[in-house]
Tab-separated table of C-alpha atoms and ligand atoms in Angstrom:
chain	number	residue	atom	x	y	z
C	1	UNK	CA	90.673	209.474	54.461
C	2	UNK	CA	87.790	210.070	56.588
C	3	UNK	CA	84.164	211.538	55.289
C	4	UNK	CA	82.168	213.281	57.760
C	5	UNK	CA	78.793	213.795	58.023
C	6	UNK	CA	76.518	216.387	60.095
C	7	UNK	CA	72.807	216.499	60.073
C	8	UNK	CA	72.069	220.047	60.822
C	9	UNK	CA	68.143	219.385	61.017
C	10	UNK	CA	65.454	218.904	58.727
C	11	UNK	CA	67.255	217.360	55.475
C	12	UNK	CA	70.421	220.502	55.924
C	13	UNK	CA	73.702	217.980	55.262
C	14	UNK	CA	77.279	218.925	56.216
C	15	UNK	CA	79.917	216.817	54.119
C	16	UNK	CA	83.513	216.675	54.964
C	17	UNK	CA	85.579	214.805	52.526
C	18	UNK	CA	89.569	214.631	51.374
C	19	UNK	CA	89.485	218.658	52.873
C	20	UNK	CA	86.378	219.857	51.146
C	21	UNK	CA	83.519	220.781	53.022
C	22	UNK	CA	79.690	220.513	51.532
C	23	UNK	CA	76.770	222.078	52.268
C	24	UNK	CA	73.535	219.830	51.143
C	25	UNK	CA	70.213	221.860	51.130
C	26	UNK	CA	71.000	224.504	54.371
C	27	UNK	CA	67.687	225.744	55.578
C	28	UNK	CA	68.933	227.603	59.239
C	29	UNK	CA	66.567	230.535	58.849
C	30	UNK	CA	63.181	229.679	60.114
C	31	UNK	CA	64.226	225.929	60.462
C	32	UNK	CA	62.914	225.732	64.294
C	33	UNK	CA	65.648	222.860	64.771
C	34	UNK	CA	68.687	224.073	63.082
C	35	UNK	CA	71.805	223.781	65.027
C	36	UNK	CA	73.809	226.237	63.591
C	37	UNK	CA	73.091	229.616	62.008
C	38	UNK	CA	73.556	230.572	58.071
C	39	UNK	CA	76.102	233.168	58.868
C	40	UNK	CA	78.839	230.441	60.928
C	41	UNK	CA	78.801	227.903	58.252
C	42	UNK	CA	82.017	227.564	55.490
C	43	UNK	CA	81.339	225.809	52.754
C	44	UNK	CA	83.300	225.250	49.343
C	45	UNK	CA	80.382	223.473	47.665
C	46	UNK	CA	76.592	223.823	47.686
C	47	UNK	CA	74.497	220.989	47.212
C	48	UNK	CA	70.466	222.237	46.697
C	49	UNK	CA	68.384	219.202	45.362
C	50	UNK	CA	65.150	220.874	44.444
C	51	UNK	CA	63.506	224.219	44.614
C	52	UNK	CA	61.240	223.940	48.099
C	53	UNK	CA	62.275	226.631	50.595
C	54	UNK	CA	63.325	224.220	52.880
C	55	UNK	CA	65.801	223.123	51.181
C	56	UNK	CA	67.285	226.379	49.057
C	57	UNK	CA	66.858	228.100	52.475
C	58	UNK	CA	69.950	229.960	52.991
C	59	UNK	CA	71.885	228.980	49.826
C	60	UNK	CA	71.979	232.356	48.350
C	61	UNK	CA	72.934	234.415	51.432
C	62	UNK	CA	75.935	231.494	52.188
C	63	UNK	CA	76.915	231.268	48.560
C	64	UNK	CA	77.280	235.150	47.893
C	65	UNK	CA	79.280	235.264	51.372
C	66	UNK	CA	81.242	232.866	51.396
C	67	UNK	CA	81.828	231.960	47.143
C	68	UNK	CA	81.120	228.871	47.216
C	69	UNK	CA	80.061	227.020	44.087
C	70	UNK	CA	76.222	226.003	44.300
C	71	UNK	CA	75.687	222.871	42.207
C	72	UNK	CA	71.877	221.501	41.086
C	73	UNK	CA	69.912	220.831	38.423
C	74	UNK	CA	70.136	223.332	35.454
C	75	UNK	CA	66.655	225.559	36.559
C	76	UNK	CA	67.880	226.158	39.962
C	77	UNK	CA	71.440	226.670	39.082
C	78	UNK	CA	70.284	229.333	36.300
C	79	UNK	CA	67.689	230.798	38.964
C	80	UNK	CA	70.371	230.962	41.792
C	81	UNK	CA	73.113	232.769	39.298
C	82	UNK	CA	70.077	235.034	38.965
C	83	UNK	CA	70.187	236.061	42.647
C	84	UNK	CA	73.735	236.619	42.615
C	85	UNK	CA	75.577	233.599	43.206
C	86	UNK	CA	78.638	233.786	41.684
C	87	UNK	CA	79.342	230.196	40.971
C	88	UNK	CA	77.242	228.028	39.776
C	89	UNK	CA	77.383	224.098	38.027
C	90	UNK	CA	74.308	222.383	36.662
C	91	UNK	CA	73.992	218.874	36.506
C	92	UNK	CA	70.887	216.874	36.003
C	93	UNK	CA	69.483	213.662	36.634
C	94	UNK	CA	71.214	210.967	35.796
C	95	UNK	CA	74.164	212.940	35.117
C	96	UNK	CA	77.040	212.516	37.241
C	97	UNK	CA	80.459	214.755	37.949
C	98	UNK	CA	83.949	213.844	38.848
C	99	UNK	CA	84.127	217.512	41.077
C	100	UNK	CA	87.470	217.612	43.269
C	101	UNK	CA	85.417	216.244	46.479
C	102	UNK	CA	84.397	213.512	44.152
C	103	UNK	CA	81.932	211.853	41.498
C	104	UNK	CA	78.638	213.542	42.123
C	105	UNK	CA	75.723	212.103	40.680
C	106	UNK	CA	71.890	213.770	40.783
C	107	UNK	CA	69.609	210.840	41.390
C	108	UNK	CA	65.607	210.684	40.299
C	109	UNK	CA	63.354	211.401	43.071
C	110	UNK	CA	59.256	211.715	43.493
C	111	UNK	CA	58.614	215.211	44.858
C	112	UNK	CA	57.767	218.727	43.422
C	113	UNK	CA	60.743	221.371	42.520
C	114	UNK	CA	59.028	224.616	42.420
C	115	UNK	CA	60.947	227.729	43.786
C	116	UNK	CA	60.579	230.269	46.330
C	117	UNK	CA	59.126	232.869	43.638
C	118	UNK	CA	57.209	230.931	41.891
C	119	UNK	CA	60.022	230.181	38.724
C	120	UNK	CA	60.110	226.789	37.639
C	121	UNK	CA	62.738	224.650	39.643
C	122	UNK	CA	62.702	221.739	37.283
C	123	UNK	CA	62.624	218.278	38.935
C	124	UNK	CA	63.778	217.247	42.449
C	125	UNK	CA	66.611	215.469	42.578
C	126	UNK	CA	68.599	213.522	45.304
C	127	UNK	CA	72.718	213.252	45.561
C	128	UNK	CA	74.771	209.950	45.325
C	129	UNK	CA	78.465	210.773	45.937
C	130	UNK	CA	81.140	208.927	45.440
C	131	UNK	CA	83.913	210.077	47.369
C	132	UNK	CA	87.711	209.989	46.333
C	133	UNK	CA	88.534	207.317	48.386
C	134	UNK	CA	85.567	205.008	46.731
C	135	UNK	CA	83.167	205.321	49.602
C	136	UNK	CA	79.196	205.642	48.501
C	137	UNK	CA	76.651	207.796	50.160
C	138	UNK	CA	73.243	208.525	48.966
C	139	UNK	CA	71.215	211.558	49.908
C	140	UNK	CA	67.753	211.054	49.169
C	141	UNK	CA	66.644	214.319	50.352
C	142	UNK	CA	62.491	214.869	49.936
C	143	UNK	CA	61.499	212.284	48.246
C	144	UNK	CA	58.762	209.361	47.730
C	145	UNK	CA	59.352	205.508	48.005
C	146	UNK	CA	60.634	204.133	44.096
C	147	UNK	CA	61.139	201.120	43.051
C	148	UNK	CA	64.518	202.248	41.336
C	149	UNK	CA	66.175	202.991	44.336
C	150	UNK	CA	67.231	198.995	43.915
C	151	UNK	CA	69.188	200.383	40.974
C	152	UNK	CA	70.912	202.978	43.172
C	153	UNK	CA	71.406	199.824	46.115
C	154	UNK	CA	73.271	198.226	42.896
C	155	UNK	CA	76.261	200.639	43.562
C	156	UNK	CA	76.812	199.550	46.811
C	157	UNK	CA	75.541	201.910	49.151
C	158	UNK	CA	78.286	202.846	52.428
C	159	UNK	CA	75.473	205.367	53.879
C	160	UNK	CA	72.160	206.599	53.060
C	161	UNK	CA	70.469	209.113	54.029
C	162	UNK	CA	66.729	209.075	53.543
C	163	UNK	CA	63.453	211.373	54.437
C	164	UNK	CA	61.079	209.385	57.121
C	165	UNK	CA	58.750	212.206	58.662
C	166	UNK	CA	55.239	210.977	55.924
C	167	UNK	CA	53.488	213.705	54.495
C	168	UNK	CA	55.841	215.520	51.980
C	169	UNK	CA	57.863	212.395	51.873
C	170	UNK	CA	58.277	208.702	52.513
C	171	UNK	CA	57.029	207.833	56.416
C	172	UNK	CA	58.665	205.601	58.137
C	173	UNK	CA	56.923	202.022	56.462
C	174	UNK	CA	58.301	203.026	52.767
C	175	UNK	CA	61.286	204.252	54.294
C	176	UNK	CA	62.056	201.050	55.316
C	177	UNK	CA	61.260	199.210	52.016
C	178	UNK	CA	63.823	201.871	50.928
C	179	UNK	CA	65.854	200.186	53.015
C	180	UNK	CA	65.241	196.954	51.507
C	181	UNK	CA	65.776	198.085	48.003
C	182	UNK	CA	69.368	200.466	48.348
C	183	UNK	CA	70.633	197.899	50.878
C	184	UNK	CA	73.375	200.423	52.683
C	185	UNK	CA	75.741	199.238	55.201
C	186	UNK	CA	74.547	202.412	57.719
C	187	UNK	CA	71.289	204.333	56.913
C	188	UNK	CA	70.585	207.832	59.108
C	189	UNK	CA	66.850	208.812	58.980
C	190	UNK	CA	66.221	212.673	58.340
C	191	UNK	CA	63.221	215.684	57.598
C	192	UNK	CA	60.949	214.589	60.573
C	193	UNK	CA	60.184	216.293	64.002
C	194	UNK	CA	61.010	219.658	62.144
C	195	UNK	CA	57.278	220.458	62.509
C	196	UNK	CA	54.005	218.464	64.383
C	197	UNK	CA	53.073	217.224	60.417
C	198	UNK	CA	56.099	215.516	59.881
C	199	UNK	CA	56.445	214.071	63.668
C	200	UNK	CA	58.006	210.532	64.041
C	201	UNK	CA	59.583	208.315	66.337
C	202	UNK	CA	62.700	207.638	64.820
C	203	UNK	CA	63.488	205.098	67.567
C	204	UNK	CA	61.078	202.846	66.757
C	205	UNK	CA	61.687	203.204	63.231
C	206	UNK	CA	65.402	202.235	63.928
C	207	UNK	CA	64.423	198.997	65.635
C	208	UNK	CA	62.363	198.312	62.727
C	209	UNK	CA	64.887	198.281	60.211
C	210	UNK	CA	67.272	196.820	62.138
C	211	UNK	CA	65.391	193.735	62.806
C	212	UNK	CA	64.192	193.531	59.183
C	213	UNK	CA	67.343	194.146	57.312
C	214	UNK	CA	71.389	194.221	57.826
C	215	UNK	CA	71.312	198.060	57.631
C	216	UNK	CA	72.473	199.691	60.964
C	217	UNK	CA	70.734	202.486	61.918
C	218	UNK	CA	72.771	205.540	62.984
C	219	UNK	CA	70.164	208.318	65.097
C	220	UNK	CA	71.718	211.879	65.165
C	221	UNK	CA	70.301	214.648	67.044
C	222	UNK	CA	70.743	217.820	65.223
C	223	UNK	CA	74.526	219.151	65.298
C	224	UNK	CA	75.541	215.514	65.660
C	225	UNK	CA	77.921	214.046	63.047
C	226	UNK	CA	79.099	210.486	61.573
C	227	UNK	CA	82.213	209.256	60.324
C	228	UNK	CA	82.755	206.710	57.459
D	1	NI	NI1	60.366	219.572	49.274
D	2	MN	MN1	61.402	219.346	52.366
């Protein structure tokens, strides 16, 4: 069984896995790096870990065309059934799901939540999935540096995917003591070089980790993919 993943640009995730295809926090519209439009994407299943616009972006528009099930914490799942998407499945931290594309669970992470309109988006959350063939990949989305991530490295992390552009989220030093404490086999960096604020060299950043710990780094350009 082969998992793919694509990194659309900023922190927008494609998933494939055992014939399901995921769509983690699609921002296309206004997202000056997005490398593919809301209207050409297919997915089943909706992943939206907190409220920002950058990271709803697009859900509602993709959900309500396409039908695919949007899952998040219970605020956003309640606010996006609100705007018309059809299917919805709240989860919330801590909490984990054995969905067909397999055992989600929403993971604590240090950011804000609120939504487009205002409405209360709860708290952020990030993804770790377990996928039906046993693999383990953890989408931090925004987030900043906690020491608990050493619980999430307890799992056994396959591939992680964390935030490294500074300024909304961990930069590139606490990114790599993220590093240090979820331990993955292959870690891709992601939501940096979207705008000037969040700029980074990611190259640098891989050399760092790479000499520091026994992570390898995997660099995608946006529209690029990785399999497991
Ligand atoms: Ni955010
Ligand atoms: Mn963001």
């Amino acid at each position: 069984m082969t998992t793919r993943l694509t990194w659309y640009g900023h922190a927008t995730l494609g998933l494939e896995t055992d014939g399901y295809k995921l769509l983690i926090d699609p921002f296309f519209t206004g997202n000056p790096v997005a490398s593919a439009t809301a209207d050409e994407v297919e997915p089943n299943y909706i992943l939206v870990s907190h409220g920002h616009g950058d990271h709803v972006g697009d859900a509602v528009a993709i959900a309500r065309r396409t039908g695919a099930t949007a899952i998040a914490n219970a605020e956003i799942a309640s606010w996006l059934a609100g705007q018309g998407v059809e299917k919805t499945h709240a989860q919330h931290l801590g909490g984990g799901y054995q969905h067909p594309f397999g055992y989600l669970k929403l993971t604590l992470a240090l950011h804000g939540s609120a939504l487009p309109d205002g409405s209360n988006g709860g708290n952020p959350a990030g993804f770790l999935l377990t996928t039906n063939d046993g693999k383990k990949i953890y989408m931090a989305q925004d987030t900043g540096l906690f020491g608990d991530m050493s619980l999430i490295g307890d799992e056994g992390i396959d591939l992680a995917v964390l935030p490294i552009g500074d300024n909304f989220t961990m930069g590139p030093a606490d990114a790599l003591k993220a590093v240090k404490f979820l331990r993955p086999k292959t870690v891709i960096p992601m939501h940096y070089n979207t705008w000037d604020l969040i700029a980074q060299n990611p190259t640098s950043w891989a050399d760092e980790v790479q000499s520091e710990t026994n992570a390898k780094v995997v660099l995608l350009s946006a529209g690029e993919s990785f399999e497991l």
